[in-house]
Coordinates of N, CA, C and O in Angstrom, one line a residue:
R1 N -4.9 -8.4 20.6 CA -4.5 -7.6 19.4 C -5.6 -6.6 19.1 O -6.8 -6.8 19.3
T2 N -5.2 -5.5 18.6 CA -6.1 -4.4 18.2 C -6.5 -4.5 16.7 O -7.5 -3.9 16.4
F3 N -5.7 -5.1 15.9 CA -6.0 -5.2 14.4 C -6.0 -3.8 13.9 O -6.6 -3.5 12.9
E4 N -5.2 -2.9 14.5 CA -5.1 -1.5 14.0 C -4.3 -1.4 12.7 O -3.2 -2.0 12.6
V5 N -4.8 -0.8 11.8 CA -4.1 -0.5 10.5 C -3.5 1.0 10.6 O -4.2 1.9 10.9
G6 N -2.2 1.1 10.6 CA -1.5 2.4 10.8 C -1.0 2.9 9.5 O 0.0 2.3 9.0
L7 N -1.7 3.9 8.9 CA -1.2 4.5 7.7 C -0.4 5.8 8.1 O -0.6 6.3 9.2
P8 N 0.3 6.4 7.1 CA 1.1 7.6 7.4 C 0.3 8.7 8.1 O 0.8 9.5 8.9
S9 N -0.9 8.9 7.7 CA -1.7 10.1 8.3 C -2.9 9.7 9.1 O -3.6 10.6 9.7
K10 N -3.2 8.4 9.2 CA -4.3 8.0 10.1 C -4.2 6.5 10.5 O -3.5 5.8 9.8
S11 N -5.0 6.1 11.5 CA -5.0 4.7 11.9 C -6.5 4.4 12.0 O -7.4 5.2 12.3
Y12 N -6.8 3.1 11.8 CA -8.2 2.6 12.0 C -8.2 1.1 12.2 O -7.2 0.5 12.0
V13 N -9.3 0.6 12.7 CA -9.5 -0.8 13.0 C -10.6 -1.3 12.0 O -11.7 -1.0 12.3
P14 N -10.2 -2.0 11.0 CA -11.2 -2.5 10.1 C -12.0 -3.7 10.6 O -11.5 -4.5 11.5
Q15 N -13.3 -3.7 10.2 CA -14.1 -4.9 10.5 C -13.6 -6.1 9.7 O -13.1 -5.9 8.6
S16 N -13.8 -7.2 10.3 CA -13.4 -8.5 9.6 C -14.0 -8.5 8.2 O -15.2 -8.1 8.1
R17 N -13.3 -8.9 7.2 CA -13.8 -9.1 5.9 C -13.3 -10.4 5.3 O -12.1 -10.5 5.0
K18 N -14.2 -11.3 5.1 CA -13.8 -12.7 4.7 C -14.8 -13.2 3.7 O -15.9 -12.7 3.5
G19 N -14.4 -14.3 3.1 CA -15.2 -15.1 2.2 C -15.8 -14.3 1.1 O -15.2 -13.4 0.5
I20 N -17.1 -14.5 0.9 CA -17.8 -13.8 -0.2 C -17.8 -12.3 0.0 O -17.8 -11.6 -1.0
N21 N -17.8 -11.8 1.2 CA -17.7 -10.4 1.5 C -16.5 -9.7 0.9 O -16.5 -8.7 0.3
S22 N -15.4 -10.5 1.0 CA -14.1 -10.0 0.5 C -14.1 -10.0 -1.0 O -13.7 -9.0 -1.7
V23 N -14.6 -11.1 -1.6 CA -14.7 -11.2 -3.0 C -15.6 -10.1 -3.6 O -15.2 -9.4 -4.6
N24 N -16.7 -9.9 -3.0 CA -17.7 -8.9 -3.5 C -17.1 -7.5 -3.4 O -17.3 -6.6 -4.2
Y25 N -16.4 -7.2 -2.3 CA -15.7 -5.9 -2.1 C -14.8 -5.6 -3.2 O -14.8 -4.5 -3.8
F26 N -13.9 -6.6 -3.5 CA -13.0 -6.3 -4.6 C -13.6 -6.2 -6.0 O -13.2 -5.4 -6.8
K27 N -14.6 -7.0 -6.3 CA -15.3 -6.8 -7.5 C -16.0 -5.4 -7.6 O -16.0 -4.8 -8.7
S28 N -16.5 -4.9 -6.5 CA -17.2 -3.6 -6.5 C -16.2 -2.5 -6.8 O -16.7 -1.4 -7.2
L29 N -14.9 -2.6 -6.6 CA -14.0 -1.6 -6.8 C -13.7 -1.3 -8.2 O -13.1 -0.3 -8.6
N30 N -13.9 -2.3 -9.1 CA -13.7 -2.2 -10.5 C -12.2 -1.8 -10.8 O -12.0 -0.8 -11.5
L31 N -11.3 -2.4 -10.1 CA -9.9 -2.1 -10.3 C -9.4 -2.5 -11.7 O -9.9 -3.5 -12.3
T32 N -8.4 -1.8 -12.2 CA -8.0 -2.1 -13.5 C -6.6 -2.6 -13.6 O -6.2 -3.2 -14.7
D33 N -5.7 -2.5 -12.6 CA -4.4 -3.0 -12.6 C -4.4 -4.6 -12.5 O -5.3 -5.2 -11.9
D34 N -3.4 -5.2 -13.1 CA -3.3 -6.7 -13.1 C -3.0 -7.2 -11.7 O -3.4 -8.2 -11.2
Y35 N -2.2 -6.4 -11.0 CA -1.8 -6.7 -9.6 C -2.2 -5.6 -8.7 O -2.1 -4.4 -9.1
I36 N -2.7 -5.8 -7.6 CA -3.2 -4.9 -6.6 C -2.4 -4.9 -5.3 O -2.1 -5.9 -4.8
Y37 N -2.0 -3.7 -4.9 CA -1.3 -3.6 -3.6 C -2.3 -3.4 -2.5 O -3.1 -2.5 -2.6
A38 N -2.3 -4.4 -1.6 CA -3.4 -4.4 -0.6 C -2.8 -4.6 0.8 O -1.5 -4.8 0.8
M39 N -3.6 -4.6 1.8 CA -3.2 -4.9 3.2 C -3.9 -6.1 3.6 O -5.1 -6.3 3.3
M40 N -3.2 -7.0 4.4 CA -3.8 -8.2 4.9 C -3.6 -8.4 6.4 O -2.5 -8.0 6.9
Q41 N -4.6 -8.9 7.1 CA -4.5 -9.3 8.5 C -4.8 -10.7 8.6 O -5.8 -11.2 7.9
F42 N -4.1 -11.4 9.5 CA -4.3 -12.9 9.6 C -4.9 -13.2 10.9 O -4.8 -12.5 12.0
E43 N -5.6 -14.4 11.0 CA -6.3 -14.9 12.2 C -5.4 -15.4 13.3 O -5.8 -15.6 14.4
T44 N -4.1 -15.6 13.0 CA -3.2 -16.3 14.0 C -3.1 -15.4 15.2 O -3.3 -14.2 15.2
L45 N -2.8 -16.0 16.3 CA -2.7 -15.3 17.6 C -1.7 -14.1 17.6 O -2.0 -13.1 18.1
D46 N -0.6 -14.3 17.0 CA 0.4 -13.2 17.0 C 0.3 -12.3 15.7 O 1.0 -11.3 15.6
G47 N -0.7 -12.6 14.9 CA -0.9 -11.8 13.7 C -0.1 -12.1 12.5 O -0.2 -11.6 11.4
D48 N 0.9 -13.0 12.6 CA 1.7 -13.4 11.5 C 1.3 -14.7 10.8 O 0.8 -15.6 11.5
P49 N 1.3 -14.8 9.5 CA 0.9 -16.0 8.9 C 1.9 -17.1 9.2 O 3.1 -16.9 9.3
K50 N 1.4 -18.3 9.2 CA 2.3 -19.5 9.4 C 2.9 -19.9 8.1 O 2.5 -19.4 7.0
R51 N 4.0 -20.6 8.1 CA 4.7 -21.0 6.9 C 3.8 -21.6 5.8 O 3.9 -21.3 4.7
E52 N 2.9 -22.5 6.2 CA 2.1 -23.2 5.2 C 1.1 -22.2 4.7 O 0.7 -22.3 3.5
Q53 N 0.7 -21.2 5.4 CA -0.2 -20.1 4.9 C 0.5 -19.3 3.9 O 0.0 -18.9 2.8
I54 N 1.8 -18.9 4.2 CA 2.6 -18.2 3.2 C 2.8 -18.9 2.0 O 2.7 -18.4 0.9
D55 N 3.0 -20.2 2.1 CA 3.2 -21.1 0.9 C 1.9 -21.1 0.0 O 1.9 -21.1 -1.2
L56 N 0.7 -21.2 0.7 CA -0.6 -21.2 0.0 C -0.8 -19.8 -0.8 O -1.2 -19.8 -2.0
L57 N -0.4 -18.7 -0.1 CA -0.5 -17.4 -0.8 C 0.5 -17.4 -2.0 O 0.2 -16.9 -3.0
A58 N 1.7 -17.8 -1.7 CA 2.7 -17.8 -2.8 C 2.3 -18.7 -4.0 O 2.5 -18.3 -5.2
A59 N 1.6 -19.7 -3.8 CA 1.1 -20.6 -4.9 C 0.1 -19.9 -5.7 O 0.0 -20.2 -6.9
D60 N -0.6 -18.8 -5.2 CA -1.5 -18.0 -5.9 C -0.8 -16.7 -6.4 O -1.5 -15.8 -6.7
N61 N 0.5 -16.7 -6.4 CA 1.3 -15.6 -6.9 C 1.1 -14.3 -6.0 O 1.1 -13.2 -6.5
I62 N 0.8 -14.5 -4.7 CA 0.7 -13.3 -3.8 C 2.1 -13.1 -3.1 O 2.6 -14.1 -2.6
T63 N 2.5 -11.9 -3.1 CA 3.8 -11.6 -2.5 C 3.5 -10.8 -1.2 O 2.8 -9.7 -1.3
L64 N 3.9 -11.2 -0.1 CA 3.8 -10.5 1.2 C 5.1 -9.6 1.4 O 6.2 -10.1 1.2
F65 N 4.8 -8.4 1.8 CA 5.9 -7.5 2.2 C 5.9 -7.4 3.7 O 5.2 -8.1 4.4
E66 N 6.6 -6.4 4.2 CA 6.7 -6.2 5.7 C 5.4 -5.8 6.2 O 4.5 -5.4 5.6
Y67 N 5.3 -6.0 7.6 CA 4.1 -5.7 8.3 C 4.3 -4.3 8.9 O 5.4 -3.9 9.1
H68 N 3.2 -3.7 9.2 CA 3.2 -2.4 9.9 C 2.0 -2.4 10.9 O 1.1 -3.2 10.8
G69 N 1.9 -1.4 11.7 CA 0.8 -1.4 12.7 C 0.8 -2.7 13.5 O 1.8 -3.2 13.9
D70 N -0.4 -3.1 13.7 CA -0.6 -4.3 14.5 C -0.6 -5.6 13.5 O -1.6 -6.2 13.3
H71 N 0.5 -5.8 12.9 CA 0.7 -7.0 12.0 C -0.2 -6.9 10.8 O -0.8 -7.9 10.5
T72 N -0.4 -5.8 10.2 CA -1.1 -5.7 9.0 C 0.0 -5.7 7.8 O 0.9 -4.9 7.8
Y73 N -0.1 -6.7 7.0 CA 0.9 -6.9 6.0 C 0.5 -6.2 4.7 O -0.6 -6.3 4.3
Y74 N 1.5 -5.6 4.1 CA 1.3 -5.1 2.7 C 1.4 -6.4 1.8 O 2.2 -7.3 2.1
A75 N 0.8 -6.4 0.7 CA 0.8 -7.6 -0.2 C 0.6 -7.1 -1.7 O -0.1 -6.1 -1.9
K76 N 1.2 -7.8 -2.6 CA 0.9 -7.6 -4.0 C 0.1 -8.9 -4.5 O 0.6 -10.0 -4.4
I77 N -1.1 -8.6 -5.0 CA -2.0 -9.7 -5.2 C -2.6 -9.6 -6.6 O -3.0 -8.5 -7.0
P78 N -2.6 -10.7 -7.4 CA -3.3 -10.7 -8.7 C -4.7 -10.3 -8.6 O -5.4 -10.9 -7.7
K79 N -5.2 -9.4 -9.4 CA -6.6 -9.0 -9.3 C -7.6 -10.1 -9.5 O -8.5 -10.2 -8.7
P80 N -7.4 -11.1 -10.3 CA -8.3 -12.3 -10.5 C -8.4 -13.1 -9.1 O -9.5 -13.5 -8.8
I81 N -7.4 -13.1 -8.4 CA -7.4 -13.9 -7.1 C -8.3 -13.1 -6.1 O -9.2 -13.7 -5.5
L82 N -8.1 -11.8 -6.0 CA -9.0 -10.9 -5.2 C -10.5 -11.1 -5.5 O -11.3 -11.0 -4.6
E83 N -10.8 -11.2 -6.8 CA -12.1 -11.2 -7.2 C -12.8 -12.6 -7.3 O -14.0 -12.7 -7.6
T84 N -12.0 -13.6 -6.9 CA -12.6 -15.0 -7.0 C -12.3 -15.9 -5.8 O -12.9 -16.9 -5.6
K85 N -11.4 -15.4 -4.9 CA -10.9 -16.4 -3.9 C -10.7 -15.7 -2.6 O -10.4 -14.5 -2.5
S86 N -11.0 -16.4 -1.5 CA -10.6 -15.9 -0.1 C -10.0 -17.0 0.6 O -10.0 -18.2 0.2
Y87 N -9.4 -16.7 1.8 CA -8.7 -17.6 2.6 C -9.2 -17.6 4.0 O -9.4 -16.5 4.6
D88 N -9.5 -18.8 4.6 CA -10.1 -18.8 5.9 C -9.1 -18.3 7.0 O -9.6 -17.9 8.1
F89 N -7.8 -18.2 6.7 CA -6.9 -17.7 7.7 C -6.6 -16.2 7.6 O -5.8 -15.7 8.4
V90 N -7.3 -15.6 6.6 CA -7.1 -14.1 6.5 C -8.3 -13.5 7.2 O -9.5 -13.7 6.8
R91 N -8.1 -12.6 8.2 CA -9.1 -11.9 8.9 C -9.7 -10.8 8.1 O -10.9 -10.6 8.1
W92 N -8.8 -10.0 7.4 CA -9.3 -8.9 6.7 C -8.3 -8.6 5.5 O -7.1 -8.9 5.7
I93 N -8.8 -8.1 4.4 CA -8.0 -7.7 3.3 C -8.6 -6.5 2.7 O -9.8 -6.4 2.6
G94 N -7.8 -5.4 2.4 CA -8.4 -4.2 1.9 C -7.3 -3.4 1.2 O -6.1 -3.7 1.2
I95 N -7.7 -2.3 0.5 CA -6.7 -1.4 -0.1 C -6.8 -0.1 0.7 O -7.7 0.2 1.5
V96 N -5.8 0.8 0.4 CA -5.9 2.2 0.9 C -6.9 2.9 0.1 O -6.7 3.2 -1.1
E97 N -8.1 3.1 0.7 CA -9.2 3.7 0.0 C -9.0 5.2 -0.2 O -9.5 5.8 -1.2
D98 N -8.4 5.9 0.7 CA -8.1 7.3 0.6 C -6.6 7.6 0.4 O -5.8 7.5 1.3
P99 N -6.2 7.8 -0.9 CA -4.8 7.9 -1.2 C -4.1 9.0 -0.3 O -2.9 8.8 0.0
N100 N -4.8 10.0 0.1 CA -4.2 11.1 0.9 C -3.7 10.5 2.2 O -2.9 11.2 2.9
S101 N -4.3 9.4 2.7 CA -3.8 8.8 3.9 C -2.4 8.3 3.8 O -1.8 7.9 4.8
K102 N -1.9 8.2 2.6 CA -0.5 7.8 2.4 C 0.5 8.9 2.6 O 1.7 8.7 2.7
I103 N 0.0 10.1 2.8 CA 0.8 11.3 3.0 C 1.1 11.5 4.5 O 0.1 11.7 5.2
N104 N 2.3 11.5 4.9 CA 2.6 11.6 6.3 C 2.1 12.9 6.8 O 2.1 13.9 6.2
R105 N 1.7 12.8 8.1 CA 1.2 14.0 8.8 C 2.1 15.2 8.8 O 1.7 16.4 8.6
D106 N 3.5 14.9 8.9 CA 4.5 16.0 8.9 C 4.4 16.7 7.6 O 4.6 18.0 7.5
V107 N 4.2 16.0 6.4 CA 4.2 16.6 5.1 C 2.9 17.5 5.1 O 3.0 18.7 4.6
N108 N 1.8 17.0 5.6 CA 0.6 17.9 5.5 C 0.8 19.1 6.3 O 0.3 20.2 6.0
D109 N 1.4 19.0 7.5 CA 1.7 20.2 8.3 C 2.6 21.2 7.6 O 2.4 22.4 7.6
F110 N 3.6 20.7 6.9 CA 4.6 21.6 6.2 C 4.0 22.2 5.0 O 4.3 23.4 4.7
I111 N 3.1 21.6 4.3 CA 2.6 22.2 3.0 C 1.7 23.3 3.1 O 1.4 24.1 2.3
K112 N 1.2 23.6 4.4 CA 0.3 24.7 4.7 C 1.0 26.0 4.4 O 0.4 27.0 4.1
N113 N 2.3 26.0 4.5 CA 3.1 27.2 4.3 C 4.0 27.2 3.1 O 4.9 28.0 3.0
S114 N 3.8 26.3 2.1 CA 4.7 26.2 1.0 C 4.0 25.8 -0.3 O 2.9 25.1 -0.2
S115 N 4.4 26.2 -1.4 CA 3.9 25.8 -2.6 C 4.6 24.6 -3.3 O 4.1 24.0 -4.2
S116 N 5.8 24.4 -2.9 CA 6.6 23.2 -3.3 C 7.3 22.7 -2.1 O 7.5 23.3 -1.1
I117 N 7.7 21.4 -2.2 CA 8.2 20.7 -1.1 C 9.2 19.5 -1.6 O 8.9 19.0 -2.7
N118 N 10.2 19.3 -0.8 CA 11.1 18.1 -1.0 C 10.5 16.9 -0.2 O 10.3 17.1 1.0
V119 N 10.1 15.8 -0.8 CA 9.6 14.7 -0.1 C 10.3 13.4 -0.6 O 10.9 13.4 -1.7
T120 N 10.1 12.3 0.1 CA 10.5 11.0 -0.2 C 9.3 10.2 -0.5 O 8.4 10.1 0.3
L121 N 9.3 9.5 -1.7 CA 8.2 8.6 -2.1 C 8.8 7.2 -1.8 O 9.8 6.8 -2.2
L122 N 8.0 6.5 -1.0 CA 8.3 5.1 -0.6 C 7.5 4.2 -1.5 O 6.3 4.4 -1.6
F123 N 8.1 3.2 -2.1 CA 7.3 2.3 -2.9 C 7.1 0.9 -2.1 O 7.9 0.6 -1.3
Y124 N 6.1 0.1 -2.5 CA 5.9 -1.1 -1.9 C 7.1 -2.1 -2.3 O 7.4 -3.0 -1.4
E125 N 7.6 -2.0 -3.4 CA 8.7 -2.8 -3.9 C 9.6 -2.1 -4.9 O 9.3 -0.9 -5.2
R126 N 10.7 -2.6 -5.3 CA 11.6 -2.0 -6.2 C 10.8 -1.3 -7.4 O 10.0 -2.0 -8.0
S127 N 11.1 -0.1 -7.6 CA 10.3 0.6 -8.7 C 10.9 0.2 -10.1 O 12.0 -0.3 -10.2
T128 N 10.1 0.4 -11.1 CA 10.5 0.2 -12.4 C 10.8 1.5 -13.1 O 10.5 2.6 -12.6
I129 N 11.5 1.4 -14.3 CA 11.8 2.6 -15.0 C 10.6 3.4 -15.3 O 10.5 4.6 -15.2
S130 N 9.5 2.7 -15.8 CA 8.3 3.4 -16.2 C 7.6 4.1 -15.0 O 7.0 5.2 -15.1
Q131 N 7.7 3.5 -13.7 CA 7.2 4.1 -12.6 C 7.9 5.4 -12.2 O 7.4 6.4 -11.9
I132 N 9.3 5.3 -12.3 CA 10.1 6.5 -12.1 C 9.8 7.6 -13.1 O 9.7 8.8 -12.8
E133 N 9.6 7.2 -14.3 CA 9.2 8.2 -15.4 C 7.9 8.9 -15.0 O 7.7 10.1 -15.3
L134 N 7.0 8.1 -14.5 CA 5.6 8.6 -14.1 C 5.8 9.7 -13.0 O 5.2 10.8 -13.0
V135 N 6.7 9.3 -12.1 CA 7.0 10.3 -10.9 C 7.6 11.5 -11.5 O 7.3 12.6 -11.0
K136 N 8.6 11.4 -12.5 CA 9.3 12.5 -13.0 C 8.3 13.5 -13.6 O 8.5 14.7 -13.5
T137 N 7.3 13.0 -14.3 CA 6.4 13.9 -15.0 C 5.5 14.7 -14.1 O 5.1 15.8 -14.4
A138 N 5.4 14.2 -12.8 CA 4.5 14.9 -11.8 C 5.4 15.9 -10.9 O 4.9 16.7 -10.3
S139 N 6.7 15.6 -11.0 CA 7.5 16.4 -10.0 C 8.3 17.5 -10.7 O 8.4 17.5 -12.0
N140 N 8.8 18.5 -10.0 CA 9.6 19.5 -10.5 C 11.0 19.0 -10.9 O 11.5 19.3 -12.0
Y141 N 11.6 18.2 -10.0 CA 12.8 17.5 -10.3 C 13.1 16.4 -9.3 O 12.5 16.5 -8.2
I142 N 13.8 15.5 -9.7 CA 14.2 14.4 -8.8 C 15.6 14.8 -8.1 O 16.5 15.1 -8.9
I143 N 15.5 14.7 -6.8 CA 16.8 15.0 -6.1 C 17.7 13.8 -6.0 O 18.9 13.9 -6.3
F144 N 17.1 12.7 -5.8 CA 17.9 11.5 -5.7 C 16.9 10.3 -6.3 O 15.9 10.1 -5.9
D145 N 17.5 9.7 -7.4 CA 16.7 8.7 -8.1 C 17.4 7.3 -7.7 O 18.3 7.0 -8.4
S146 N 16.8 6.6 -6.8 CA 17.4 5.4 -6.3 C 17.0 4.2 -7.2 O 17.6 3.2 -7.3
T147 N 15.8 4.4 -7.9 CA 15.2 3.3 -8.7 C 15.1 2.0 -7.9 O 15.0 0.9 -8.4
L148 N 15.1 2.1 -6.5 CA 14.9 1.0 -5.7 C 13.6 1.0 -5.0 O 12.6 0.9 -5.7
D149 N 13.5 1.3 -3.8 CA 12.2 1.4 -3.1 C 11.9 2.7 -2.6 O 10.9 2.9 -1.9
F150 N 12.6 3.7 -3.0 CA 12.2 5.1 -2.7 C 12.9 6.1 -3.7 O 13.8 5.7 -4.4
V151 N 12.3 7.3 -3.8 CA 12.9 8.4 -4.6 C 12.6 9.7 -3.9 O 11.6 9.9 -3.3
D152 N 13.7 10.6 -3.9 CA 13.5 11.9 -3.3 C 13.2 12.9 -4.4 O 13.9 12.9 -5.4
I153 N 12.2 13.7 -4.2 CA 11.7 14.6 -5.3 C 11.4 15.9 -4.7 O 11.2 16.1 -3.5
N154 N 11.3 17.0 -5.6 CA 10.7 18.2 -5.3 C 9.5 18.3 -6.1 O 9.5 18.0 -7.3
I155 N 8.4 18.7 -5.4 CA 7.1 18.7 -6.1 C 6.2 19.9 -5.7 O 6.3 20.3 -4.5
N156 N 5.4 20.4 -6.6 CA 4.4 21.3 -6.2 C 3.4 20.7 -5.3 O 2.9 19.5 -5.6
T157 N 3.0 21.3 -4.2 CA 2.2 20.7 -3.2 C 0.8 20.2 -3.7 O 0.3 19.2 -3.3
E158 N 0.3 20.9 -4.8 CA -1.0 20.5 -5.3 C -0.9 19.1 -6.0 O -2.0 18.6 -6.4
K159 N 0.3 18.7 -6.3 CA 0.4 17.4 -7.0 C 0.6 16.2 -6.1 O 0.7 15.1 -6.5
L160 N 0.7 16.5 -4.8 CA 0.9 15.4 -3.9 C -0.2 14.3 -3.9 O 0.1 13.1 -3.8
S161 N -1.4 14.8 -4.0 CA -2.5 13.8 -4.0 C -2.4 12.9 -5.2 O -2.7 11.7 -5.1
Y162 N -2.0 13.5 -6.4 CA -1.9 12.6 -7.5 C -0.8 11.6 -7.3 O -1.1 10.4 -7.6
L163 N 0.3 11.9 -6.7 CA 1.4 10.9 -6.5 C 0.9 9.9 -5.5 O 1.2 8.7 -5.6
A164 N 0.1 10.3 -4.4 CA -0.4 9.4 -3.5 C -1.4 8.4 -4.1 O -1.5 7.3 -3.7
S165 N -2.0 8.8 -5.2 CA -3.0 8.0 -5.8 C -2.4 6.9 -6.7 O -3.1 5.9 -7.1
L166 N -1.1 7.0 -6.9 CA -0.4 6.0 -7.8 C -0.3 4.6 -7.0 O 0.1 4.7 -5.8
S167 N -0.8 3.6 -7.6 CA -0.9 2.3 -6.9 C 0.4 1.8 -6.3 O 0.4 1.2 -5.2
F168 N 1.5 2.1 -6.9 CA 2.8 1.6 -6.4 C 3.4 2.4 -5.3 O 4.5 2.0 -4.8
V169 N 2.8 3.6 -5.0 CA 3.4 4.4 -3.9 C 2.8 3.9 -2.6 O 1.6 3.9 -2.4
N170 N 3.7 3.7 -1.7 CA 3.3 3.2 -0.3 C 3.1 4.4 0.6 O 2.1 4.4 1.4
A171 N 4.0 5.3 0.6 CA 3.9 6.5 1.5 C 4.7 7.7 0.9 O 5.6 7.5 0.1
I172 N 4.3 8.9 1.4 CA 5.0 10.1 1.1 C 5.5 10.7 2.4 O 4.7 11.0 3.3
E173 N 6.8 11.0 2.6 CA 7.4 11.4 3.8 C 8.3 12.7 3.5 O 8.7 12.9 2.4
L174 N 8.6 13.4 4.6 CA 9.6 14.5 4.5 C 10.9 13.9 4.5 O 11.2 12.8 5.0

């Protein structure tokens, strides 16, 4: 396994982060949201958590979403858990530290020649009305409002970084 994390505009292989190193990392971020969207990698041979591991995470109110790259799972995790607890079966856990890495390479290529663009925002999970309202305030108009796990919008290109910085946004694609 490579343990490669594949984001829309870049890939990297994180160093293992476990135990007190993981707890201290999240404390140092001074995050303010009650729940944090993070990425997790597991120690298992195939990279997937075992049923009993999933149950342990669920008992701590951690929700695992689909995996991407080399079995790096997206997860929604209570902030207090990240700042006080670690799991011996988790190889690495982290957040998207550069929000612009959520913007697909194709979008970045396209915006060089345009002041506005139609894009799709992908969310980690079903969006809420307040999240859609936040997207509306940053966009020119919504082309398609699914209020599910994506929304199609037209936006001024200088506002893409702001949308990428929203914690509930997973990726921005053409």
